[in-house]
Each structure stands twice: as C-alpha cells, then as structure tokens.
CSV table of C-alpha atoms in Angstrom, one decimal:
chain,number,residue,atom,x,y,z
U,164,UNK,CA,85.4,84.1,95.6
U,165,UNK,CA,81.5,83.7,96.2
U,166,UNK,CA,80.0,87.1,96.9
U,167,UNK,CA,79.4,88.9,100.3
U,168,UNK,CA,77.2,91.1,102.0
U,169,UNK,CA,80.1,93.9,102.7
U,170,UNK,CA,82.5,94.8,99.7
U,171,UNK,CA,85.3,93.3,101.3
U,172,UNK,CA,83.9,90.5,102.9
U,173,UNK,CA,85.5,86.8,103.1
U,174,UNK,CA,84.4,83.3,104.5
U,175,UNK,CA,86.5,83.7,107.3
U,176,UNK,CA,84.7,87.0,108.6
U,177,UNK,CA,81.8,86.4,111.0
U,178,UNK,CA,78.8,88.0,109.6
U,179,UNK,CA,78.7,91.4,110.1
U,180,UNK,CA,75.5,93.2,111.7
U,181,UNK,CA,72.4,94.3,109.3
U,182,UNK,CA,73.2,97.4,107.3
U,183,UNK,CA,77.3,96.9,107.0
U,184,UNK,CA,78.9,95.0,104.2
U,185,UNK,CA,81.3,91.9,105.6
U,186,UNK,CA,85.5,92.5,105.1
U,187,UNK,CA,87.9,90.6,102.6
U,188,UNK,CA,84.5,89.3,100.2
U,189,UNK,CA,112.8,86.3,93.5
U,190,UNK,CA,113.4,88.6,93.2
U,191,UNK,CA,117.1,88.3,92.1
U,192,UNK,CA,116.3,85.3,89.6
U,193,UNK,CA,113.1,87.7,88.2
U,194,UNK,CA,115.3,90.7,87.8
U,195,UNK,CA,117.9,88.9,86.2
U,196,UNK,CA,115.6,89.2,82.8
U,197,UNK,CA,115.9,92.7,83.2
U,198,UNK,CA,119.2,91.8,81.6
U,199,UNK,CA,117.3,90.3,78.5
U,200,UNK,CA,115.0,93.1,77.9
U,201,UNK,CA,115.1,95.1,74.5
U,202,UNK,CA,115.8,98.6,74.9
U,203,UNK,CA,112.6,101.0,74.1
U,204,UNK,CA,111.1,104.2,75.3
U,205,UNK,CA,109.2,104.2,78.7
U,206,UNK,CA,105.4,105.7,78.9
U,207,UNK,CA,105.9,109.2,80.1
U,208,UNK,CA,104.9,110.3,83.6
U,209,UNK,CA,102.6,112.4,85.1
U,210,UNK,CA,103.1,115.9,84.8
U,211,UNK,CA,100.6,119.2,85.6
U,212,UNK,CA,99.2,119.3,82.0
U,213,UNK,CA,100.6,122.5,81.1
U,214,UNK,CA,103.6,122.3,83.6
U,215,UNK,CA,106.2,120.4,81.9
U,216,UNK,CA,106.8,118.2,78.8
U,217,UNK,CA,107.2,114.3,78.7
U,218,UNK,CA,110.8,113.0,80.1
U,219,UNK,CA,112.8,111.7,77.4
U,220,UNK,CA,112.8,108.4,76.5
U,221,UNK,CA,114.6,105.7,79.2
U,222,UNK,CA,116.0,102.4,78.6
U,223,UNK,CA,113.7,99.6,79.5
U,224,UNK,CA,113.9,97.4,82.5
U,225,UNK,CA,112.0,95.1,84.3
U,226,UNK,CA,111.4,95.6,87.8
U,227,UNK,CA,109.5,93.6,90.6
U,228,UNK,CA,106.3,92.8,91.5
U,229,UNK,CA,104.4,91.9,94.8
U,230,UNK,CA,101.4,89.8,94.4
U,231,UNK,CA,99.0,89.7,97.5
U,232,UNK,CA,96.5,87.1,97.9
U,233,UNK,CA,94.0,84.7,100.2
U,234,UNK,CA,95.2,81.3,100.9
U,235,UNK,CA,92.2,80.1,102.6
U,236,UNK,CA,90.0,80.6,100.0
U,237,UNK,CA,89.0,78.7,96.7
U,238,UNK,CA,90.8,79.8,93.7
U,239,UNK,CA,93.2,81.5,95.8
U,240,UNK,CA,96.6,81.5,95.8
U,241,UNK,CA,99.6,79.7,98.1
U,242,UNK,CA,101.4,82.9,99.1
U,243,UNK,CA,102.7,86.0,98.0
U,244,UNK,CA,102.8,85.9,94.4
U,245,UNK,CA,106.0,87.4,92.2
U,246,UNK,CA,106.8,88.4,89.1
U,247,UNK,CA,108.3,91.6,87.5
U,248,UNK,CA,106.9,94.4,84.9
U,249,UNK,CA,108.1,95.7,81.9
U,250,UNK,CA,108.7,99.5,83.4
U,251,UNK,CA,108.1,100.3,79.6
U,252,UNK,CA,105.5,98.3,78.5
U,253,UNK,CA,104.0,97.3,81.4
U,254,UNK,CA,103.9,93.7,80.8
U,255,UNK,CA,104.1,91.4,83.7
U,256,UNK,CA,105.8,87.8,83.2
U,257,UNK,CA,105.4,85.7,86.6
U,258,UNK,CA,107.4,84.5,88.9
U,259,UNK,CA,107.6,82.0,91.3
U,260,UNK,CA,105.3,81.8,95.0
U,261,UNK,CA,106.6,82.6,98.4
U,262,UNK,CA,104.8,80.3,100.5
U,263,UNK,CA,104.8,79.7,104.3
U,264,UNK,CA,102.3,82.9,104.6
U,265,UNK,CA,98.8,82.7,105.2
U,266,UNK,CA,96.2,85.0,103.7
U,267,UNK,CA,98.6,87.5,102.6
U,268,UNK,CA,96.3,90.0,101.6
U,269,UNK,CA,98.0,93.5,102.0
U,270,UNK,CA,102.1,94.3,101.8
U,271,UNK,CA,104.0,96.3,102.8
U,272,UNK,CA,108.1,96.6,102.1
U,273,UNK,CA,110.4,97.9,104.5
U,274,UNK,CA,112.7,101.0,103.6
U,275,UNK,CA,115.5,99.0,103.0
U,276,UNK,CA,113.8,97.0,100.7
U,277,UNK,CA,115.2,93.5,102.0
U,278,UNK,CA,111.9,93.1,104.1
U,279,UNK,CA,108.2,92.5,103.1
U,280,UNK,CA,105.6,92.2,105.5
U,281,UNK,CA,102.4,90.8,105.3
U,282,UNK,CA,99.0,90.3,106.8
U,283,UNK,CA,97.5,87.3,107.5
U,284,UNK,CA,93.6,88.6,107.1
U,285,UNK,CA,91.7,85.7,109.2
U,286,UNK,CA,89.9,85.6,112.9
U,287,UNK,CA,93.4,85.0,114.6
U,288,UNK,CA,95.3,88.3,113.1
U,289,UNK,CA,99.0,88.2,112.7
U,290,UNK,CA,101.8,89.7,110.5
U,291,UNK,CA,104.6,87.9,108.9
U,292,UNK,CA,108.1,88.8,107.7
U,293,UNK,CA,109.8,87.8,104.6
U,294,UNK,CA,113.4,88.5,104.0
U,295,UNK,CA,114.0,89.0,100.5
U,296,UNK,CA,117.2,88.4,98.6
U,297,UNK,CA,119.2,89.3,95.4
U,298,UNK,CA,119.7,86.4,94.2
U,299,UNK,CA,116.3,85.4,94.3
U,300,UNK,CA,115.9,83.1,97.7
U,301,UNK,CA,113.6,84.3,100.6
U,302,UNK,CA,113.5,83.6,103.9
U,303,UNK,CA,110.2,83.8,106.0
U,304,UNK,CA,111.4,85.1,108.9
U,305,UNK,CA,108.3,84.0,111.1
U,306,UNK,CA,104.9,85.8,111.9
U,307,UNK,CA,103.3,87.6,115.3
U,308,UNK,CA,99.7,88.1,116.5
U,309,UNK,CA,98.3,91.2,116.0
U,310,UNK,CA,95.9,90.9,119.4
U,311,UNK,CA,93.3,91.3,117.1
U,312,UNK,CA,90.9,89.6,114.3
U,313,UNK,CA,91.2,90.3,110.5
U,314,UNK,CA,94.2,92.2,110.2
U,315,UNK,CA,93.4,94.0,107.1
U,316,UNK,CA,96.3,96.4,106.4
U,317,UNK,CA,99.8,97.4,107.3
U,318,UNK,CA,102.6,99.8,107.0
U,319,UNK,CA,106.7,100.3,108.5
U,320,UNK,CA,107.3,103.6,110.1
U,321,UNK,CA,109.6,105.2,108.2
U,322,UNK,CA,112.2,104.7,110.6
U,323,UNK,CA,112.1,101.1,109.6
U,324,UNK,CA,112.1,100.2,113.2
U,325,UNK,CA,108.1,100.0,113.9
U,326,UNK,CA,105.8,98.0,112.2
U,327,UNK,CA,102.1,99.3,112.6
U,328,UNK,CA,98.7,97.3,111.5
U,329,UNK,CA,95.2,97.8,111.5
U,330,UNK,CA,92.6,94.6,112.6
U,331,UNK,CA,89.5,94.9,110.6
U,332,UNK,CA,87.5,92.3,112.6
U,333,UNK,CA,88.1,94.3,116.4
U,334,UNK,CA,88.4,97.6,115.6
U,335,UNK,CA,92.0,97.9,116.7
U,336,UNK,CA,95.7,98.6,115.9
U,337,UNK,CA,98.5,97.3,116.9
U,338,UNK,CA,102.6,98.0,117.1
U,339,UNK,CA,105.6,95.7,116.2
U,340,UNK,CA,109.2,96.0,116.7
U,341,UNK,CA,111.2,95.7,113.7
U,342,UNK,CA,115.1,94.0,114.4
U,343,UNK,CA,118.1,94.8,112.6
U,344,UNK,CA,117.5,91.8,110.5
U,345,UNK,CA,113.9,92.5,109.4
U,346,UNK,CA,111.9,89.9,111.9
U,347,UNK,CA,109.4,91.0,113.8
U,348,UNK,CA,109.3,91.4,118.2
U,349,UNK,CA,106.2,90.7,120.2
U,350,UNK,CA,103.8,93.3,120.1
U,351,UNK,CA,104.2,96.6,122.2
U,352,UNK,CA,101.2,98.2,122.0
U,353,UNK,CA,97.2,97.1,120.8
U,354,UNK,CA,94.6,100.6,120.6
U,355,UNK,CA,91.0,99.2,120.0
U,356,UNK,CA,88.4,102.0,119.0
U,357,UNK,CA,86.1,102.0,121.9
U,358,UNK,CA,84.3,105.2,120.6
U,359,UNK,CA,82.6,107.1,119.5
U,360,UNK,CA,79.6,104.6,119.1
U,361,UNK,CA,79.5,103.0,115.6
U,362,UNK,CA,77.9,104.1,112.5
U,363,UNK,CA,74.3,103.5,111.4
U,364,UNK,CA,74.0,99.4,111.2
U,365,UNK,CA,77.7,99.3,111.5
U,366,UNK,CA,78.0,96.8,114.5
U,367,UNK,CA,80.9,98.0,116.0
U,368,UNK,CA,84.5,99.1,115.2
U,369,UNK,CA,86.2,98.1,111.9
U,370,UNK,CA,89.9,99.6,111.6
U,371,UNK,CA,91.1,99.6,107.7
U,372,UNK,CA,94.0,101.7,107.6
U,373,UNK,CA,97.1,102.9,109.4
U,374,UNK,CA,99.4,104.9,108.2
U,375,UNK,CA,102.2,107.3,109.1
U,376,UNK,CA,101.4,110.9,107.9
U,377,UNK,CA,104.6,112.8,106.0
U,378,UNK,CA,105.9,114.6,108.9
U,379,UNK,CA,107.0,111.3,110.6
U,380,UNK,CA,105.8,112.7,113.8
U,381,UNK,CA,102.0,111.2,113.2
U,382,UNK,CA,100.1,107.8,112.8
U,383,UNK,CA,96.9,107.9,111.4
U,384,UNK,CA,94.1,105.4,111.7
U,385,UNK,CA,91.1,105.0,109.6
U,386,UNK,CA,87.8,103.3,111.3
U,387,UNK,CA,85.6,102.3,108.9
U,388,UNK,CA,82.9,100.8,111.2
U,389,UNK,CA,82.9,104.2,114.0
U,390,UNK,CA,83.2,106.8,111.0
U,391,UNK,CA,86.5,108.2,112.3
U,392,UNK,CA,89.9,109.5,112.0
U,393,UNK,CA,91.9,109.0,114.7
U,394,UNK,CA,95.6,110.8,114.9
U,395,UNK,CA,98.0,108.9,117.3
U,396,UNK,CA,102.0,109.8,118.3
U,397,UNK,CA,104.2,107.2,118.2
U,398,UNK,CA,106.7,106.9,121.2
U,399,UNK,CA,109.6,105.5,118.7
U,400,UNK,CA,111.6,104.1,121.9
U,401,UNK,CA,108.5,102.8,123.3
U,402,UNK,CA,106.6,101.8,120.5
U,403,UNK,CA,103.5,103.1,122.1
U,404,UNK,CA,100.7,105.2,120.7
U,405,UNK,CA,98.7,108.3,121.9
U,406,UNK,CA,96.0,109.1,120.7
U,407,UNK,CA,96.5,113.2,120.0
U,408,UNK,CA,93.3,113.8,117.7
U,409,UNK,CA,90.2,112.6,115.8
U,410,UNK,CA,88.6,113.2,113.0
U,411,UNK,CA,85.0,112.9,113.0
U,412,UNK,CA,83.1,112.1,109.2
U,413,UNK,CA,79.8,111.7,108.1
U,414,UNK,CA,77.6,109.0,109.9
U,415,UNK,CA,77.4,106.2,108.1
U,416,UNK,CA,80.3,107.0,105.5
U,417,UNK,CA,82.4,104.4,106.0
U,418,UNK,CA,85.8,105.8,105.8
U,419,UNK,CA,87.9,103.3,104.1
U,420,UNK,CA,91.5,104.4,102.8
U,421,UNK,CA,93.4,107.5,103.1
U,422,UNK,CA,96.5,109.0,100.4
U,423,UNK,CA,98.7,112.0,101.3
U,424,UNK,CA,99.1,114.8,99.0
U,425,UNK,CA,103.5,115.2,99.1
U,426,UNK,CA,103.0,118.3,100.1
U,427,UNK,CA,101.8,117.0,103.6
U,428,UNK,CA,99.0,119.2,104.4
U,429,UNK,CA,96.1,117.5,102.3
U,430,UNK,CA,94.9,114.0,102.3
U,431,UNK,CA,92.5,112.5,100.3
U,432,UNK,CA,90.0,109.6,102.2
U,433,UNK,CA,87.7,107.3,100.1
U,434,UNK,CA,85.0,106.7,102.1
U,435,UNK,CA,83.0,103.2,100.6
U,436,UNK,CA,79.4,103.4,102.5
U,437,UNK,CA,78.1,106.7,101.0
U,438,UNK,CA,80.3,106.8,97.8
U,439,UNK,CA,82.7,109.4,98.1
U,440,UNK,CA,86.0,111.2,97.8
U,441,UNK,CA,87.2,113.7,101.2
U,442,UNK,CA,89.7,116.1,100.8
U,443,UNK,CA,90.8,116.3,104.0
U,444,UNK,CA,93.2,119.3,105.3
U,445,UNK,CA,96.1,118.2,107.4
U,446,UNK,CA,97.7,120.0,110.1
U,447,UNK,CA,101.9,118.4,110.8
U,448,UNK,CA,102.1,120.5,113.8
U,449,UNK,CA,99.1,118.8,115.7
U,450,UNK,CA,98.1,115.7,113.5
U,451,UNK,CA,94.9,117.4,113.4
U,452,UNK,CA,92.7,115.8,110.2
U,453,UNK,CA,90.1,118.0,108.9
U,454,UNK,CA,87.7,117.1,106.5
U,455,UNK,CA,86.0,118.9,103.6
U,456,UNK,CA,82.5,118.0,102.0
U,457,UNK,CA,82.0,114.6,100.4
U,458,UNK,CA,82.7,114.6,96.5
U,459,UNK,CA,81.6,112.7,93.8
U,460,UNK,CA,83.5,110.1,92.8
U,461,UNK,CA,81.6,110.1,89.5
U,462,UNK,CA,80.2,107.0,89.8
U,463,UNK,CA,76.4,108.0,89.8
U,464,UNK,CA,74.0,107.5,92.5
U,465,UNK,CA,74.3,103.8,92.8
U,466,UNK,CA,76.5,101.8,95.5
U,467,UNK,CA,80.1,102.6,94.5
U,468,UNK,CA,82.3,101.2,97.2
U,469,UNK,CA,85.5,102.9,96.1
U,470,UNK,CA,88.2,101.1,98.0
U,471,UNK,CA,91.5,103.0,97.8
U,472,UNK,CA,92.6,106.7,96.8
U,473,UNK,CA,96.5,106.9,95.4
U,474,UNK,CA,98.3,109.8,94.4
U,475,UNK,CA,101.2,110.7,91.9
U,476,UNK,CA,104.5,111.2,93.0
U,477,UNK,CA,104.5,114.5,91.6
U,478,UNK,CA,101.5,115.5,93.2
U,479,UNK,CA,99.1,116.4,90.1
U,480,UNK,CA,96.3,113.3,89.9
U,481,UNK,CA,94.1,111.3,92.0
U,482,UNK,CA,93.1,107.7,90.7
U,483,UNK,CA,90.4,106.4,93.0
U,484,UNK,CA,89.2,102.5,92.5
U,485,UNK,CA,85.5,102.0,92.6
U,486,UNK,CA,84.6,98.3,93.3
U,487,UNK,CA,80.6,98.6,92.1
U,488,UNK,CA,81.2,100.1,88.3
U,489,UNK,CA,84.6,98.2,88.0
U,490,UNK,CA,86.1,102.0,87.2
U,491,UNK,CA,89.1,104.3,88.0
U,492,UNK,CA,88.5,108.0,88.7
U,493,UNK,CA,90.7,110.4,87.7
U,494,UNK,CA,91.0,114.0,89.4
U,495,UNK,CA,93.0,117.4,88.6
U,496,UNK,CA,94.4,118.0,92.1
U,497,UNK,CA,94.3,121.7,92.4
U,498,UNK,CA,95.2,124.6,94.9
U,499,UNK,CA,98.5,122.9,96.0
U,500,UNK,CA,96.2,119.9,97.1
U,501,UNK,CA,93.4,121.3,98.7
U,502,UNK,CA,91.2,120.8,96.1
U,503,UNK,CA,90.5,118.3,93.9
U,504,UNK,CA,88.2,118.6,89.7
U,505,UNK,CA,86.6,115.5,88.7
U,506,UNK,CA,88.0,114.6,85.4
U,507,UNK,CA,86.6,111.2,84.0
U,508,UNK,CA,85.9,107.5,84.9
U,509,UNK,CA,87.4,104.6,82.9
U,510,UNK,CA,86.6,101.1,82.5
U,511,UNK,CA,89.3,98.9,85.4
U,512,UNK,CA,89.0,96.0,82.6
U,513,UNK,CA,88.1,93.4,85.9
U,514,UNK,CA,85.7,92.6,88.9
U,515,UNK,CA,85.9,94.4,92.1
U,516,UNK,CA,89.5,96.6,92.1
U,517,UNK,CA,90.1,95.7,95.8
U,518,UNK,CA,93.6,98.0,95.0
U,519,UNK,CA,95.8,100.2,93.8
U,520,UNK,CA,99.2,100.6,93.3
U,521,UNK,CA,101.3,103.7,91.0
U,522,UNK,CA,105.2,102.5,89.6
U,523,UNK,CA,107.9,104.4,91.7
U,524,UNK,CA,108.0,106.9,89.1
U,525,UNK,CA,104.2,107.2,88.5
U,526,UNK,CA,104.4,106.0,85.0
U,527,UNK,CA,102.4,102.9,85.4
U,528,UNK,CA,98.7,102.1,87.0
U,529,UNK,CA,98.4,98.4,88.2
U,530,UNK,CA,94.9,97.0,89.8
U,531,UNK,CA,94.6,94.6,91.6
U,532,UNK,CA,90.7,92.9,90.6
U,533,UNK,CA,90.0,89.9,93.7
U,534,UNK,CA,86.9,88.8,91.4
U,535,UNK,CA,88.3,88.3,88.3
U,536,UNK,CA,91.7,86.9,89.8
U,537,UNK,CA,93.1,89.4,87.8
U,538,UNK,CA,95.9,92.8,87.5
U,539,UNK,CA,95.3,95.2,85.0
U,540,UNK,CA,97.5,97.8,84.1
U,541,UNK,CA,97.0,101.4,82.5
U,542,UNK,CA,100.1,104.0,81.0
U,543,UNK,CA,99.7,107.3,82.9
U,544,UNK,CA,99.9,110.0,80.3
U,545,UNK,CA,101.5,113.8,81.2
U,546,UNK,CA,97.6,114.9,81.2
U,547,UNK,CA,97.1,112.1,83.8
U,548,UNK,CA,95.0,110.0,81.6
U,549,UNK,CA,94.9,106.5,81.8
U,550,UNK,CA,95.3,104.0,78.8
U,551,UNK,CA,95.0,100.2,79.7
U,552,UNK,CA,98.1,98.2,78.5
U,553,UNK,CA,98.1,94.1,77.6
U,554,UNK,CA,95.8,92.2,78.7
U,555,UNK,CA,94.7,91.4,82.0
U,556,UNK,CA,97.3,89.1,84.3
U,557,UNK,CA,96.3,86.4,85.8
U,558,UNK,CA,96.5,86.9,89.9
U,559,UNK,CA,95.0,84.3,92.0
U,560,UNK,CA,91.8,86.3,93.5
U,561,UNK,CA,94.0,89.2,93.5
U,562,UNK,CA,94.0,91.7,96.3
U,563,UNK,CA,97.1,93.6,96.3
U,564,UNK,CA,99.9,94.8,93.7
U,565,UNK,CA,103.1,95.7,95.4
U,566,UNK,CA,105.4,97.1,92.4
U,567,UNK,CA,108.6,97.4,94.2
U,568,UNK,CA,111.5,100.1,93.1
C-alpha cells in the first residue's frame, strides 16, 4: 500500500481536509487438521499477576482464523482470507479465500457463529454476509448499502437480529436486519453526525466505531472527525436508534476505537490524533460515557496513531496497537477498571498494526500489520506480558484478524 496523509487512509478515500490524516492508508476442511495436531501444552492465560496460577496444561487444537483485507488495492487480497491457529503454538497454516466480497476490511461473526459479516470500505459503503459451514463450503449470502461512504467497521447486536455499521467517509451509522438465515434486510435506520462542529482541520464527520455496550440496552458510536461519543438506544423491533447521550473529548483527539472492561462500567478509547489512551467511566443505566484525562500510551512525544484498544477476557490487561512505533502497549488495569498502570511497549514485529484481535481464551495476541502484509502473533503470559511466537504470516495488506472460537 503506498502511504497516506491520515493513518488509515486508502486510494479510494477522497482526500481529506488539511490537518486530518485520510482513512484505510473453510472452515470445516481447515478444522479438520485439528484432527492431525500433536498433543502439547497450551501458553497460559492471562491472569492478575498475583491472583491465580497458570491453568494446566490443555490438549492442542487448531482453531479458525478470519483474515480481512482490501481487494481494490495493489498487493491486496481477493476476499476474506482463512486459515486456522495452533491454539498452542500459535502457528497459522492458511487456508483457502472467500471471494465474492469487496474490500473486506473489518469482520464481524454473528453469535451463532454460522455468519460473518463484512465491510466493503470504498465511496459506495455496504455490508456483506457470508454463511459459513462445517464442512468447509460458504455461501455469500449477498451485500446491502450502508447509505453511506467508507464503511469502516461493524458489529451484530447481541441479539443476533441487528447488524450495526459505522461509515468513515460521511460521518454516519447505519442499521441492518439480520434473517433467520444470516442474510441481511434493507437498511432501517442511517444517523449521520451533524454536530458538534468538527475537530481542528478535521473536515467534517468521520464515524469509526459502533459497538453495543455490555448491558445490551446501549449502542455506542465513536466519531473520529467531530471528537465525540455518542450513546444511542436501539428500538430492537424497530431497528431504530436514539440518540440518549454524548460524550464530548478533547478537540482535536481523534477518538478512534473503544474496548469494554467486562465489568461494564469502564471503557477504554484510543484516541489516534493526540496519542493517547482514555479511561472512560460508563454508566448501564443511562449510556452515559464519561471520560478521564488522556494517558500516555508510552509511545513518546512523537505521532503515535494507536488504532485499537482490546482487553482480556478476564479483565486484567490492556494491549493497545500503536501504528507510528510499530509497538504494543501493555497496561495493569487496576481499581476494578477504572484505572489503568502503564507497564511496557514491545516491538509488533511489522508496519502499521491496523488491528488487534485476543484468542477466545486470551491466551494468544494476533496483529494484524496492513504494511507489511503481515499477522504476528505474541503468547500472553499470567503477568500479561507478551512474547512474539513464529514468524510473521503472510496476510495480503492485512487489516483484520478474526480468530474465531
């Protein structure tokens, strides 16, 4: 990918205004060689240093993987990518491509886990469906517009029956219908962010995120381009949203990607403009989002652009990718979540980690790098530290890691 202006930017992005960076820069045959794998012990995971010990050892199994991609652009790939991971080892051996999607470059799988959906990041948005089976066929089960341009990121309500989706290029968010059988109805809602006024050269609104916060009851929006927040309820018979709160950050921050704590009253929201981490308190009642002082992401002074916070399942570290230094911060998260310590920065081992992604079981780190077309991989530790595993797997400009359970 030749470089941007914006950290995320891509050629099918008009150029954004003077002061912003630019936006985006089977399974059944796989898991059948779970059958062939050797047993051995799995890399521990994460526990509260002095909490509790290592688990003991578990058989190992493969288990699969979710590449995400840009089809549009040179040296990228032809769809979603596949392949499965060595839950011990954390070796990935690939698979075969699911074509028929365009510019996958964020996924998302349904609870059920028969359904992936996709982006497809370009000046038309839309969203695709992909039926996956046990035996290793797919079925892509067609694609919808968004309403909106760049469709950067997605997520299911965890009813399963609402698929939400956040379009970079207009500022705006968008609601699907989900059908019994995975596919995707016609759009019933689209939100644009007509306020507040964007951030300091930020040309206008840029929505990056949406999410559904752990109470169910709350979707959550992050506008990268207006510096805000905003907290919407979703009518699940309607598929409607209303917009109940917002969250106001610093001007010119750039909010970016948001992780829950499990608990469900702290999040954590990288912010990629002025190179920092927010703790963010988090009330289930109201939706309300408040957030705490920038923190370090311990990075140095210089232009970060950390892209994506993710937490363990057990609630004790941060990772945080930093796209500048090519690094992975680690925090302690303290105070039942409402606070985070700054532990260390390590080497990613690529260019630009667009993403993250933790195993089911928080054992294994995988990143995805778009600029070295490559994922890396780390073994989580019971401290929480990070130790790279392999070598790097070669990932079509590589912009999302979906490691599925």
């Amino acid at each position: 990918m030749k470089p941007s202006p914006h950290p995320s930017s891509g050629p099918e992005r008009p150029a954004p205004a003077p002061g912003l960076p630019g936006r985006r820069g089977f399974l059944g045959g796989l898991l059948a060689t779970a059958a062939l794998a050797a047993a051995g012990p799995a890399l521990a995971a994460p526990a509260h240093a002095s909490a509790r010990p290592a688990p003991a050892p578990a058989p190992r199994a493969t288990r699969p993987l979710l590449l995400g991609t840009y089809t549009s652009e040179a040296g990228g790939g032809t769809g979603i990518g596949t392949a499965v991971y060595d839950t011990a080892t954390g070796a990935i051996t690939p698979g075969p491509v699911i074509t028929g999607v365009d510019n996958p470059s964020y996924l998302a799988l349904h609870p059920s886990g028969s359904t992936v959906y996709a982006v497809a990041e370009q000046d038309a948005g839309a969203v695709s469906a992909v039926r996956l089976a046990p035996d290793g066929a797919y079925e892509v089960l067609g694609s919808r517009p968004t309403g909106g341009s760049g469709t950067t990121h997605l997520s299911v309500h965890p009813s399963g029956r609402w698929l939400l989706s956040a379009n970079y290029g207009s500022g705006s968010v968008a609601v699907h219908p989900i059908a019994e059988d995975g596919s995707l109805g016609e759009r019933t809602d689209l939100v644009t962010h007509s306020s507040p006024p964007p951030g300091p050269g930020q040309g206008g609104p840029h929505a990056h995120q949406i999410v559904t916060a752990p109470d169910g009851g709350h979707v959550l929006a992050v506008d990268l381009g207006t510096d805000t927040v905003y907290t919407y309820a979703l009518d699940e018979s309607a598929g409607t949203l209303t917009e109940v709160s917002r969250a106001a950050l610093t001007p010119g921050s750039g909010p970016r990607h948001l992780a829950f704590h499990p608990g469900g009253r702290s999040a954590y929201l990288a912010c990629e403009l002025d190179n920092t981490l927010v703790v963010c308190a988090y009330d289930p009642a109201t939706g309300a989002l408040t957030p705490g002082p920038g923190q370090s992401t311990g990075t140095g002074s210089g232009a970060g652009y950390p892209s994506q916070p993710v937490v363990t399942g057990d609630g004790a570290y941060v990772y945080l990718a930093n796209r500048g230094p090519n690094s992975l911060t680690r925090y302690a998260v303290e105070n039942d979540g409402a606070a985070l310590r700054l532990l260390d920065t390590v080497p990613v081992g690529g260019d630009w980690p667009r993403q993250l992604a933790l195993s089911p079981d928080s054992s294994l780190l995988f990143a995805a790098n778009q600029r070295s077309s490559t994922v890396t991989v780390f073994g989580v530790g019971p401290d929480g530290s990070l130790t790279a595993v392999g070598d790097p797997f070669p990932a079509p400009v590589a912009v999302c890691v979906l490691p599925l359970p």
